[in-house]
Coordinates of N, CA, C and O in Angstrom, one line a residue:
M1089 N -86.0 2.8 -2.2 CA -85.6 3.1 -3.6 C -86.8 3.5 -4.5 O -87.7 2.8 -4.6
S1090 N -86.7 4.7 -5.1 CA -87.8 5.2 -5.9 C -87.7 4.6 -7.3 O -86.6 4.4 -7.8
T1091 N -88.8 4.5 -7.9 CA -88.8 4.0 -9.3 C -89.4 5.1 -10.2 O -90.2 5.9 -9.7
A1092 N -88.9 5.2 -11.4 CA -89.5 6.2 -12.4 C -90.9 5.9 -12.7 O -91.3 4.7 -12.7
P1093 N -91.7 6.9 -12.8 CA -93.1 6.7 -13.2 C -93.3 6.0 -14.5 O -92.4 6.2 -15.4
P1094 N -94.3 5.3 -14.8 CA -94.5 4.6 -16.1 C -94.5 5.7 -17.2 O -94.8 6.9 -17.0
A1095 N -94.1 5.3 -18.4 CA -93.9 6.2 -19.5 C -95.3 6.9 -19.8 O -95.3 8.1 -20.1
G1096 N -96.4 6.2 -19.7 CA -97.7 6.8 -20.0 C -98.0 7.9 -19.0 O -98.5 9.0 -19.4
K1097 N -97.7 7.7 -17.7 CA -97.9 8.7 -16.8 C -97.0 9.9 -17.0 O -97.4 11.1 -16.9
R1098 N -95.7 9.7 -17.3 CA -94.8 10.8 -17.6 C -95.3 11.6 -18.8 O -95.3 12.9 -18.8
E1099 N -95.8 10.9 -19.8 CA -96.3 11.6 -21.0 C -97.6 12.5 -20.7 O -97.7 13.6 -21.1
R1100 N -98.4 11.9 -19.8 CA -99.6 12.7 -19.4 C -99.2 13.9 -18.6 O -99.8 15.0 -18.8
T1101 N -98.2 13.7 -17.8 CA -97.8 14.9 -17.0 C -97.2 16.0 -17.9 O -97.4 17.2 -17.7
K1102 N -96.4 15.5 -18.8 CA -95.8 16.5 -19.8 C -96.9 17.3 -20.5 O -96.8 18.5 -20.7
Q1103 N -97.9 16.5 -21.0 CA -99.0 17.2 -21.7 C -99.7 18.2 -20.8 O -100.1 19.3 -21.3
A1104 N -100.0 17.8 -19.6 CA -100.7 18.6 -18.6 C -99.9 19.9 -18.3 O -100.4 21.0 -18.3
N1105 N -98.6 19.7 -18.1 CA -97.7 20.9 -17.9 C -97.7 21.8 -19.0 O -97.8 23.1 -18.8
R1106 N -97.6 21.3 -20.2 CA -97.6 22.2 -21.4 C -98.9 22.9 -21.6 O -98.9 24.1 -21.9
A1107 N -100.0 22.2 -21.3 CA -101.3 22.8 -21.4 C -101.5 23.9 -20.4 O -102.1 25.0 -20.7
A1108 N -101.0 23.7 -19.2 CA -101.1 24.7 -18.1 C -100.3 25.9 -18.5 O -100.8 27.1 -18.3
I1109 N -99.1 25.8 -19.1 CA -98.3 26.9 -19.5 C -99.0 27.7 -20.6 O -99.1 28.9 -20.6
L1110 N -99.6 27.0 -21.6 CA -100.3 27.7 -22.7 C -101.5 28.4 -22.2 O -101.8 29.5 -22.6
T1111 N -102.3 27.8 -21.3 CA -103.5 28.5 -20.7 C -103.1 29.7 -20.0 O -103.7 30.8 -20.2
A1112 N -102.0 29.6 -19.2 CA -101.6 30.8 -18.4 C -101.0 31.9 -19.3 O -101.3 33.1 -19.2
A1113 N -100.3 31.5 -20.3 CA -99.7 32.4 -21.3 C -100.8 33.2 -22.1 O -100.7 34.4 -22.3
R1114 N -101.8 32.4 -22.5 CA -103.0 33.1 -23.2 C -103.6 34.2 -22.3 O -103.8 35.3 -22.8
E1115 N -103.8 33.9 -21.1 CA -104.4 34.9 -20.2 C -103.4 36.1 -20.0 O -103.8 37.2 -20.0
V1116 N -102.1 35.8 -19.8 CA -101.2 36.9 -19.5 C -101.0 37.8 -20.7 O -101.0 39.0 -20.6
F1117 N -100.9 37.2 -21.9 CA -100.7 38.0 -23.1 C -101.9 38.8 -23.5 O -101.8 39.9 -24.0
A1118 N -103.1 38.2 -23.2 CA -104.3 39.0 -23.4 C -104.5 40.1 -22.4 O -104.9 41.2 -22.8
D1119 N -104.1 39.9 -21.2 CA -104.2 40.9 -20.1 C -103.1 42.0 -20.2 O -103.4 43.2 -20.1
M1120 N -101.9 41.6 -20.4 CA -100.7 42.5 -20.3 C -100.1 42.9 -21.7 O -99.5 44.0 -21.8
G1121 N -100.3 42.1 -22.7 CA -99.7 42.3 -23.9 C -98.3 41.6 -24.0 O -97.7 41.4 -22.9
F1122 N -97.9 41.2 -25.1 CA -96.6 40.5 -25.3 C -95.4 41.3 -24.7 O -94.6 40.7 -24.0
G1123 N -95.4 42.5 -25.1 CA -94.2 43.3 -24.7 C -94.0 43.5 -23.2 O -92.9 43.4 -22.7
A1124 N -95.1 43.6 -22.5 CA -95.0 43.9 -21.0 C -94.9 42.6 -20.3 O -94.4 42.5 -19.1
A1125 N -95.3 41.5 -20.8 CA -95.4 40.2 -20.1 C -94.0 39.6 -20.0 O -93.1 39.8 -20.9
T1126 N -93.8 38.8 -19.0 CA -92.5 38.1 -18.8 C -92.8 36.6 -18.5 O -94.0 36.2 -18.3
V1127 N -91.8 35.8 -18.7 CA -91.9 34.3 -18.4 C -92.4 34.2 -16.9 O -93.3 33.3 -16.6
R1128 N -91.9 35.0 -16.0 CA -92.3 34.9 -14.6 C -93.8 35.2 -14.5 O -94.5 34.5 -13.7
D1129 N -94.4 36.1 -15.2 CA -95.8 36.4 -15.2 C -96.6 35.1 -15.6 O -97.6 34.8 -15.0
V1130 N -96.1 34.4 -16.6 CA -96.8 33.2 -17.0 C -96.7 32.2 -16.0 O -97.7 31.5 -15.6
V1131 N -95.5 31.9 -15.4 CA -95.3 30.8 -14.4 C -96.2 31.1 -13.2 O -96.7 30.2 -12.6
R1132 N -96.3 32.4 -12.8 CA -97.1 32.7 -11.6 C -98.6 32.3 -11.7 O -99.2 32.1 -10.7
R1133 N -99.1 32.1 -12.9 CA -100.5 31.7 -13.1 C -100.6 30.2 -13.2 O -101.7 29.7 -13.6
T1134 N -99.5 29.5 -12.9 CA -99.6 28.0 -12.9 C -99.2 27.5 -11.5 O -98.8 28.3 -10.7
D1135 N -99.3 26.2 -11.3 CA -98.8 25.6 -10.1 C -97.4 25.0 -10.3 O -96.9 24.2 -9.5
L1136 N -96.7 25.4 -11.4 CA -95.4 24.8 -11.7 C -94.3 25.6 -11.1 O -94.4 26.8 -10.9
A1137 N -93.2 24.9 -11.0 CA -91.9 25.5 -10.6 C -91.4 26.4 -11.7 O -91.7 26.1 -12.9
A1138 N -90.7 27.5 -11.4 CA -90.2 28.4 -12.4 C -89.4 27.7 -13.5 O -89.6 28.0 -14.7
G1139 N -88.6 26.8 -13.1 CA -87.7 26.2 -14.1 C -88.5 25.3 -15.1 O -87.9 24.9 -16.1
T1140 N -89.7 24.8 -14.7 CA -90.4 23.9 -15.5 C -90.8 24.5 -16.9 O -90.8 23.8 -17.9
F1141 N -91.0 25.8 -16.9 CA -91.3 26.5 -18.1 C -90.3 26.1 -19.2 O -90.7 25.8 -20.4
Y1142 N -89.0 26.2 -18.8 CA -88.0 26.0 -19.8 C -87.8 24.6 -20.3 O -87.0 24.4 -21.3
N1143 N -88.5 23.6 -19.7 CA -88.5 22.3 -20.2 C -89.4 22.2 -21.5 O -89.3 21.2 -22.2
Y1144 N -90.2 23.2 -21.7 CA -91.2 23.2 -22.8 C -91.0 24.3 -23.8 O -91.2 24.1 -25.0
F1145 N -90.5 25.4 -23.3 CA -90.3 26.6 -24.2 C -89.1 27.3 -23.8 O -88.8 27.5 -22.7
P1146 N -88.3 27.7 -24.8 CA -87.0 28.4 -24.5 C -87.2 29.9 -24.1 O -86.4 30.4 -23.4
D1147 N -88.3 30.5 -24.5 CA -88.6 31.9 -24.1 C -90.0 32.2 -24.3 O -90.8 31.4 -24.8
K1148 N -90.4 33.5 -24.0 CA -91.8 33.9 -24.1 C -92.3 33.9 -25.6 O -93.4 33.7 -25.9
E1149 N -91.4 34.2 -26.5 CA -91.8 34.3 -27.9 C -92.2 32.9 -28.4 O -93.1 32.7 -29.2
A1150 N -91.5 31.8 -27.9 CA -91.8 30.5 -28.3 C -93.2 30.1 -27.9 O -94.0 29.5 -28.6
V1151 N -93.6 30.4 -26.6 CA -94.9 30.1 -26.1 C -96.0 30.9 -26.8 O -97.1 30.4 -27.1
F1152 N -95.6 32.2 -27.1 CA -96.6 33.0 -27.9 C -96.8 32.5 -29.3 O -98.0 32.4 -29.7
R1153 N -95.8 32.0 -29.9 CA -95.9 31.5 -31.3 C -96.7 30.2 -31.2 O -97.6 30.0 -32.1
A1154 N -96.5 29.4 -30.2 CA -97.3 28.1 -30.1 C -98.7 28.4 -29.9 O -99.6 27.7 -30.5
L1155 N -99.1 29.4 -29.1 CA -100.5 29.8 -28.9 C -101.1 30.2 -30.3 O -102.2 29.8 -30.6
L1156 N -100.4 31.1 -31.0 CA -100.9 31.5 -32.3 C -101.1 30.4 -33.3 O -102.1 30.4 -34.0
E1157 N -100.1 29.5 -33.3 CA -100.2 28.4 -34.3 C -101.3 27.5 -34.0 O -102.0 27.1 -34.9
E1158 N -101.5 27.2 -32.7 CA -102.7 26.3 -32.4 C -104.0 27.0 -32.7 O -104.9 26.3 -33.2
S1159 N -104.1 28.2 -32.4 CA -105.4 29.0 -32.7 C -105.6 29.1 -34.2 O -106.7 28.8 -34.7
A1160 N -104.5 29.4 -34.9 CA -104.6 29.6 -36.3 C -105.0 28.3 -37.0 O -105.9 28.3 -38.0
E1161 N -104.5 27.2 -36.5 CA -104.9 25.9 -37.1 C -106.4 25.6 -37.0 O -107.1 25.2 -37.9
R1162 N -106.9 25.8 -35.8 CA -108.3 25.6 -35.5 C -109.2 26.5 -36.4 O -110.2 26.0 -37.0
V1163 N -108.8 27.8 -36.5 CA -109.6 28.7 -37.3 C -109.5 28.4 -38.8 O -110.5 28.4 -39.5
R1164 N -108.3 28.0 -39.3 CA -108.2 27.7 -40.7 C -109.0 26.5 -41.1 O -109.7 26.5 -42.1
E1165 N -109.0 25.5 -40.2 CA -109.8 24.3 -40.5 C -111.3 24.6 -40.7 O -112.0 24.2 -41.6
R1166 N -111.8 25.4 -39.7 CA -113.2 25.8 -39.8 C -113.6 26.7 -40.9 O -114.6 26.6 -41.6
T1167 N -112.7 27.6 -41.2 CA -112.9 28.6 -42.3 C -112.9 27.9 -43.7 O -113.7 28.2 -44.5
R1168 N -111.9 27.0 -43.9 CA -111.9 26.3 -45.2 C -113.1 25.4 -45.3 O -113.6 25.3 -46.4
A1169 N -113.5 24.8 -44.2 CA -114.7 24.0 -44.3 C -115.9 24.8 -44.7 O -116.8 24.4 -45.4
G1170 N -116.0 26.0 -44.2 CA -117.1 26.9 -44.5 C -117.1 27.3 -46.0 O -118.2 27.6 -46.5
R1171 N -115.9 27.4 -46.6 CA -115.9 27.7 -48.0 C -116.1 26.5 -48.9 O -116.5 26.7 -50.1
A1172 N -115.8 25.3 -48.4 CA -115.8 24.1 -49.2 C -117.2 23.8 -49.7 O -118.2 24.0 -49.0
G1173 N -117.3 23.4 -50.9 CA -118.6 23.0 -51.5 C -119.5 24.2 -52.0 O -120.6 24.0 -52.3
A1174 N -119.0 25.4 -51.9 CA -119.7 26.6 -52.4 C -120.1 26.5 -53.8 O -119.2 26.1 -54.7
R1175 N -121.3 26.8 -54.2 CA -121.8 26.7 -55.6 C -121.9 28.1 -56.2 O -122.1 28.2 -57.4
T1176 N -121.8 29.1 -55.4 CA -121.9 30.5 -55.9 C -120.9 31.3 -55.2 O -120.3 30.9 -54.1
L1177 N -120.6 32.5 -55.7 CA -119.7 33.4 -55.1 C -120.2 33.8 -53.7 O -119.4 33.9 -52.8
E1178 N -121.4 34.1 -53.6 CA -122.0 34.5 -52.3 C -121.8 33.4 -51.2 O -121.4 33.6 -50.1
E1179 N -122.0 32.1 -51.6 CA -121.8 31.0 -50.7 C -120.3 30.9 -50.3 O -120.0 30.6 -49.2
F1180 N -119.5 31.1 -51.3 CA -118.0 31.0 -51.0 C -117.6 32.1 -50.0 O -116.9 31.8 -49.0
V1181 N -118.0 33.3 -50.2 CA -117.6 34.4 -49.3 C -118.3 34.3 -48.0 O -117.7 34.4 -46.9
H1182 N -119.6 34.1 -48.0 CA -120.4 34.1 -46.7 C -120.0 32.8 -45.9 O -119.9 32.9 -44.7
G1183 N -119.8 31.7 -46.5 CA -119.5 30.5 -45.8 C -118.2 30.6 -45.1 O -118.0 30.2 -43.9
G1184 N -117.2 31.2 -45.7 CA -115.9 31.5 -45.1 C -116.0 32.4 -43.9 O -115.5 32.2 -42.8
Y1185 N -116.7 33.5 -44.2 CA -116.8 34.6 -43.1 C -117.6 34.0 -41.9 O -117.3 34.2 -40.8
R1186 N -118.7 33.3 -42.2 CA -119.6 32.8 -41.2 C -118.8 31.8 -40.3 O -118.9 31.9 -39.0
A1187 N -118.0 31.0 -40.9 CA -117.2 30.0 -40.1 C -116.1 30.7 -39.3 O -115.9 30.4 -38.1
Y1188 N -115.5 31.7 -39.9 CA -114.5 32.5 -39.2 C -115.0 33.2 -38.0 O -114.5 33.1 -36.9
F1189 N -116.1 34.0 -38.2 CA -116.7 34.7 -37.1 C -117.2 33.8 -36.0 O -117.2 34.2 -34.8
Q1190 N -117.7 32.7 -36.3 CA -118.2 31.7 -35.3 C -117.0 31.2 -34.5 O -117.1 31.1 -33.3
A1191 N -115.9 30.9 -35.2 CA -114.7 30.5 -34.5 C -114.2 31.6 -33.5 O -113.8 31.3 -32.4
V1192 N -114.3 32.8 -34.0 CA -113.9 34.0 -33.1 C -114.8 34.1 -31.9 O -114.3 34.2 -30.8
A1193 N -116.1 34.0 -32.1 CA -117.0 34.1 -31.0 C -116.9 33.0 -30.0 O -117.1 33.2 -28.8
D1194 N -116.5 31.8 -30.5 CA -116.3 30.6 -29.6 C -115.1 30.7 -28.7 O -115.0 30.0 -27.8
D1195 N -114.1 31.6 -29.1 CA -112.9 31.7 -28.4 C -112.4 33.1 -28.2 O -111.4 33.5 -28.7
P1196 N -113.2 33.9 -27.5 CA -112.9 35.3 -27.4 C -111.6 35.6 -26.7 O -110.9 36.6 -27.0
M1197 N -111.1 34.8 -25.8 CA -109.8 35.0 -25.1 C -108.7 35.0 -26.1 O -107.8 35.9 -26.1
T1198 N -108.7 34.0 -27.0 CA -107.6 33.9 -28.0 C -107.7 35.1 -28.9 O -106.7 35.7 -29.3
F1199 N -108.9 35.5 -29.3 CA -109.0 36.6 -30.2 C -108.6 37.9 -29.5 O -108.0 38.8 -30.2
E1200 N -108.9 38.1 -28.3 CA -108.4 39.3 -27.5 C -106.9 39.3 -27.5 O -106.3 40.3 -27.6
L1201 N -106.3 38.1 -27.3 CA -104.8 38.0 -27.4 C -104.3 38.5 -28.7 O -103.3 39.3 -28.8
T1202 N -105.0 38.1 -29.8 CA -104.6 38.5 -31.1 C -104.7 40.0 -31.3 O -103.9 40.7 -31.9
R1203 N -105.9 40.5 -30.9 CA -106.2 41.9 -31.1 C -105.1 42.8 -30.3 O -104.6 43.8 -30.9
R1204 N -104.9 42.4 -29.1 CA -104.0 43.2 -28.2 C -102.6 43.2 -28.7 O -101.8 44.1 -28.5
N1205 N -102.2 42.1 -29.4 CA -100.8 41.9 -29.8 C -100.6 41.9 -31.3 O -99.7 41.3 -31.9
A1206 N -101.4 42.7 -32.0 CA -101.4 42.7 -33.5 C -100.1 43.0 -34.0 O -99.6 42.4 -35.0
G1207 N -99.4 44.0 -33.5 CA -98.1 44.4 -34.0 C -97.1 43.3 -33.9 O -96.3 43.0 -34.9
T1208 N -97.0 42.6 -32.8 CA -96.1 41.5 -32.6 C -96.5 40.4 -33.6 O -95.6 39.7 -34.2
I1209 N -97.8 40.1 -33.7 CA -98.2 39.0 -34.6 C -97.8 39.3 -36.1 O -97.4 38.4 -36.8
R1210 N -97.9 40.6 -36.5 CA -97.5 40.9 -37.9 C -96.0 40.5 -38.1 O -95.7 40.2 -39.3
T1211 N -95.2 40.6 -37.1 CA -93.8 40.3 -37.3 C -93.6 38.8 -37.5 O -92.6 38.3 -38.0
L1212 N -94.6 38.0 -37.1 CA -94.5 36.5 -37.3 C -95.4 36.0 -38.4 O -95.5 34.8 -38.6
F1213 N -96.0 36.9 -39.1 CA -97.0 36.5 -40.1 C -96.5 35.7 -41.2 O -97.3 34.9 -41.8
N1214 N -95.3 35.8 -41.6 CA -94.7 35.0 -42.7 C -94.2 33.7 -42.2 O -93.7 32.9 -43.1
T1215 N -94.3 33.3 -40.9 CA -94.0 32.0 -40.5 C -95.0 31.0 -40.9 O -96.2 31.4 -41.0
P1216 N -94.6 29.8 -41.2 CA -95.6 28.8 -41.8 C -96.8 28.6 -41.0 O -97.9 28.6 -41.6
G1217 N -96.7 28.4 -39.7 CA -97.9 28.1 -38.9 C -98.9 29.2 -38.8 O -100.1 29.0 -38.7
I1218 N -98.4 30.5 -38.9 CA -99.3 31.6 -38.6 C -99.8 32.2 -40.0 O -101.0 32.6 -40.1
G1219 N -99.0 32.2 -41.0 CA -99.4 32.8 -42.3 C -100.1 31.8 -43.2 O -100.5 32.2 -44.3
A1220 N -100.2 30.5 -42.8 CA -100.8 29.5 -43.7 C -102.2 29.8 -44.1 O -102.6 29.5 -45.2
G1221 N -103.0 30.5 -43.2 CA -104.3 30.8 -43.6 C -104.5 31.7 -44.8 O -105.4 31.5 -45.6
V1222 N -103.6 32.6 -45.0 CA -103.6 33.5 -46.2 C -103.3 32.7 -47.4 O -103.9 32.8 -48.5
E1223 N -102.3 31.8 -47.3 CA -101.9 31.0 -48.4 C -103.1 30.0 -48.8 O -103.4 29.8 -50.0
E1224 N -103.8 29.5 -47.8 CA -104.9 28.6 -48.1 C -106.0 29.4 -48.7 O -106.7 28.9 -49.6
L1225 N -106.2 30.6 -48.3 CA -107.3 31.5 -48.9 C -106.9 31.7 -50.4 O -107.8 31.7 -51.3
R1226 N -105.6 32.0 -50.7 CA -105.2 32.2 -52.1 C -105.5 31.0 -52.9 O -106.0 31.1 -54.0
T1227 N -105.2 29.8 -52.4 CA -105.5 28.6 -53.1 C -107.0 28.4 -53.4 O -107.4 28.1 -54.5
D1228 N -107.8 28.7 -52.3 CA -109.2 28.6 -52.5 C -109.8 29.6 -53.5 O -110.7 29.3 -54.3
L1229 N -109.2 30.8 -53.5 CA -109.6 31.8 -54.4 C -109.3 31.4 -55.9 O -110.1 31.6 -56.8
E1230 N -108.1 30.9 -56.1 CA -107.7 30.4 -57.4 C -108.6 29.3 -57.9 O -109.0 29.3 -59.1
A1231 N -109.0 28.4 -57.0 CA -109.9 27.3 -57.3 C -111.3 27.9 -57.7 O -112.0 27.4 -58.6
A1232 N -111.7 28.9 -56.9 CA -113.0 29.5 -57.2 C -113.0 30.3 -58.5 O -114.0 30.2 -59.3
I1233 N -111.9 30.9 -58.9 CA -111.8 31.5 -60.2 C -111.8 30.5 -61.3 O -112.6 30.6 -62.3
A1234 N -111.1 29.4 -61.1 CA -111.1 28.3 -62.1 C -112.5 27.7 -62.3 O -112.9 27.2 -63.4
A1235 N -113.3 27.6 -61.2 CA -114.6 27.0 -61.2 C -115.6 28.0 -61.8 O -116.8 27.7 -61.9
G1236 N -115.2 29.3 -62.0 CA -116.2 30.3 -62.5 C -117.0 31.0 -61.4 O -117.9 31.7 -61.7
L1237 N -116.7 30.7 -60.1 CA -117.4 31.4 -59.0 C -117.0 32.8 -58.8 O -117.7 33.6 -58.4
L1238 N -115.7 33.1 -59.2 CA -115.1 34.4 -58.9 C -114.5 34.9 -60.2 O -113.9 34.2 -61.0
P1239 N -114.7 36.2 -60.4 CA -114.1 36.8 -61.6 C -112.5 36.8 -61.5 O -112.0 36.7 -60.3
P1240 N -111.8 36.9 -62.5 CA -110.3 36.7 -62.5 C -109.7 38.0 -61.9 O -109.0 38.8 -62.6
V1241 N -109.8 38.2 -60.6 CA -109.3 39.3 -59.9 C -107.9 39.0 -59.4 O -107.4 37.9 -59.5
D1242 N -107.2 40.0 -58.9 CA -105.9 39.8 -58.3 C -106.0 39.0 -57.0 O -106.6 39.5 -56.0
V1243 N -105.5 37.8 -57.0 CA -105.7 36.9 -55.9 C -105.0 37.4 -54.6 O -105.5 37.3 -53.5
E1244 N -103.8 37.9 -54.8 CA -103.0 38.4 -53.6 C -103.8 39.6 -52.9 O -103.9 39.6 -51.7
Y1245 N -104.2 40.5 -53.7 CA -104.9 41.7 -53.1 C -106.3 41.2 -52.5 O -106.7 41.7 -51.4
T1246 N -107.0 40.3 -53.2 CA -108.3 39.9 -52.7 C -108.1 39.1 -51.4 O -108.9 39.3 -50.5
A1247 N -107.1 38.3 -51.3 CA -106.9 37.5 -50.0 C -106.6 38.5 -48.9 O -107.1 38.4 -47.8
A1248 N -105.7 39.5 -49.2 CA -105.4 40.5 -48.2 C -106.6 41.2 -47.7 O -106.8 41.5 -46.5
A1249 N -107.5 41.6 -48.7 CA -108.7 42.4 -48.3 C -109.6 41.6 -47.5 O -110.2 42.0 -46.5
M1250 N -109.8 40.3 -47.9 CA -110.7 39.4 -47.1 C -110.2 39.2 -45.7 O -111.0 39.2 -44.7
V1251 N -108.9 39.0 -45.5 CA -108.4 38.8 -44.2 C -108.5 40.0 -43.4 O -108.9 40.0 -42.2
G1252 N -108.2 41.2 -44.0 CA -108.3 42.5 -43.3 C -109.7 42.8 -42.8 O -109.9 43.1 -41.6
V1253 N -110.7 42.5 -43.7 CA -112.1 42.8 -43.3 C -112.5 41.8 -42.2 O -113.1 42.2 -41.2
G1254 N -112.1 40.5 -42.3 CA -112.4 39.6 -41.3 C -111.9 39.9 -39.9 O -112.5 39.9 -38.9
F1255 N -110.6 40.3 -39.9 CA -109.9 40.7 -38.6 C -110.6 41.9 -38.0 O -111.0 41.9 -36.8
E1256 N -110.8 43.0 -38.7 CA -111.3 44.2 -38.2 C -112.8 44.1 -37.7 O -113.2 44.6 -36.7
V1257 N -113.6 43.4 -38.6 CA -115.0 43.2 -38.2 C -115.0 42.3 -37.0 O -115.8 42.5 -36.0
G1258 N -114.2 41.3 -36.9 CA -114.1 40.4 -35.8 C -113.8 41.1 -34.5 O -114.4 40.8 -33.4
V1259 N -112.9 42.0 -34.5 CA -112.6 42.8 -33.3 C -113.8 43.5 -32.8 O -114.1 43.5 -31.6
R1260 N -114.5 44.1 -33.7 CA -115.7 44.9 -33.3 C -116.8 43.9 -32.8 O -117.6 44.2 -31.9
M1261 N -116.9 42.8 -33.5 CA -118.0 41.8 -33.1 C -117.8 41.3 -31.7 O -118.8 41.3 -30.9
V1262 N -116.6 41.0 -31.3 CA -116.4 40.4 -29.9 C -116.6 41.5 -28.9 O -116.8 41.2 -27.7
A1263 N -116.5 42.8 -29.3 CA -116.8 43.8 -28.3 C -118.2 44.1 -28.0 O -118.6 44.8 -27.1
R1264 N -119.1 43.5 -28.9 CA -120.5 43.6 -28.7 C -121.1 42.5 -27.8 O -120.5 41.5 -27.7
D1265 N -122.2 42.9 -27.1 CA -122.8 41.9 -26.2 C -124.3 41.8 -26.6 O -125.1 42.7 -26.4
P1266 N -124.7 40.6 -27.2 CA -123.9 39.5 -27.5 C -123.2 39.6 -28.8 O -123.6 40.3 -29.7
A1267 N -122.1 38.9 -29.0 CA -121.4 38.8 -30.3 C -122.3 38.0 -31.2 O -122.9 37.0 -30.8
D1268 N -122.5 38.5 -32.5 CA -123.4 37.8 -33.4 C -122.6 37.5 -34.7 O -122.5 38.3 -35.6
P1269 N -122.1 36.2 -34.8 CA -121.4 35.9 -36.0 C -122.2 36.0 -37.3 O -121.6 36.3 -38.4
Q1270 N -123.5 35.7 -37.2 CA -124.3 35.8 -38.4 C -124.4 37.3 -39.0 O -124.2 37.5 -40.2
V1271 N -124.6 38.2 -38.1 CA -124.7 39.6 -38.5 C -123.3 40.1 -39.1 O -123.3 40.8 -40.1
A1272 N -122.2 39.7 -38.4 CA -120.9 40.0 -38.9 C -120.7 39.4 -40.3 O -120.1 40.1 -41.2
A1273 N -121.0 38.2 -40.5 CA -120.8 37.5 -41.8 C -121.7 38.2 -42.8 O -121.2 38.3 -44.0
D1274 N -122.9 38.5 -42.5 CA -123.8 39.2 -43.5 C -123.2 40.5 -43.9 O -123.1 40.8 -45.1
F1275 N -122.7 41.3 -43.0 CA -122.1 42.6 -43.3 C -120.9 42.4 -44.1 O -120.7 43.1 -45.2
A1276 N -119.9 41.6 -43.7 CA -118.7 41.4 -44.4 C -119.0 40.9 -45.9 O -118.3 41.3 -46.8
T1277 N -119.9 40.0 -46.0 CA -120.2 39.5 -47.3 C -120.8 40.5 -48.2 O -120.4 40.7 -49.4
R1278 N -121.7 41.3 -47.7 CA -122.3 42.4 -48.6 C -121.2 43.4 -48.9 O -121.2 43.9 -50.1
L1279 N -120.4 43.8 -48.0 CA -119.3 44.7 -48.2 C -118.4 44.2 -49.3 O -118.0 44.9 -50.3
F1280 N -118.0 42.9 -49.1 CA -117.0 42.4 -50.1 C -117.6 42.2 -51.5 O -117.0 42.5 -52.5
L1281 N -118.8 41.6 -51.5 CA -119.4 41.4 -52.9 C -119.7 42.7 -53.6 O -119.5 42.8 -54.8
G1282 N -120.1 43.7 -52.9 CA -120.3 45.0 -53.5 C -119.0 45.6 -54.0 O -118.9 46.2 -55.1
G1283 N -117.9 45.4 -53.3 CA -116.6 45.8 -53.8 C -116.1 45.1 -55.0 O -115.5 45.6 -55.9
L1284 N -116.4 43.8 -55.0 CA -115.9 43.0 -56.2 C -116.6 43.4 -57.5 O -115.9 43.4 -58.5
D1285 N -117.8 43.9 -57.4 CA -118.5 44.3 -58.6 C -117.8 45.5 -59.3 O -117.9 45.7 -60.5
G1286 N -117.1 46.3 -58.5 CA -116.5 47.5 -59.0 C -115.0 47.3 -59.4 O -114.4 48.2 -59.9
L1287 N -114.5 46.1 -59.2 CA -113.0 45.9 -59.5 C -112.8 45.7 -61.0 O -113.7 45.0 -61.7
P1288 N -111.7 46.1 -61.5 CA -111.4 45.8 -62.9 C -111.1 44.3 -63.1 O -110.5 43.7 -62.2
Q1289 N -111.5 43.8 -64.2 CA -111.2 42.3 -64.4 C -109.9 42.1 -65.0 O -109.4 43.0 -65.8

């Protein structure tokens, strides 16, 4: 007569299975793109039975969303920490960009997934887990304006511009060997600060 494994072991197995699916999915979506990839492609890169996938995710969009949300949370935390405590506009802009580009350089597989699947990601951008970074940037920009670090510019446009510059420069940075977050941050900061000087107040 067999007995059920202890709850702690079951939980560890569940966590390991979920992690294996996410790792495989990250590789598949980065290699093939979301549109071309299938659940079967993901399962083939694990040691799990085909049906096990569906114990954790209902479809490939769910696992794709989980990957993006986990990555976005890590990047958001580091980027906000980079902006925190800034005493000047340059420290605010450079600190955020430096932290963001370092996060990108530290995890090129996830960023390649993002770059390759940009169109799909845009359709999910308004979901809370993925779009939260823009909202947090808006909040930080409003606080910077209130503190006198930033002129009273259009916060929505400014956040969109900063995110766009970060994404596009990040794409080019990871294509270089070696990737240099400091050079990327210096460039984005100079570009952004020069542009702010010319904006109407």
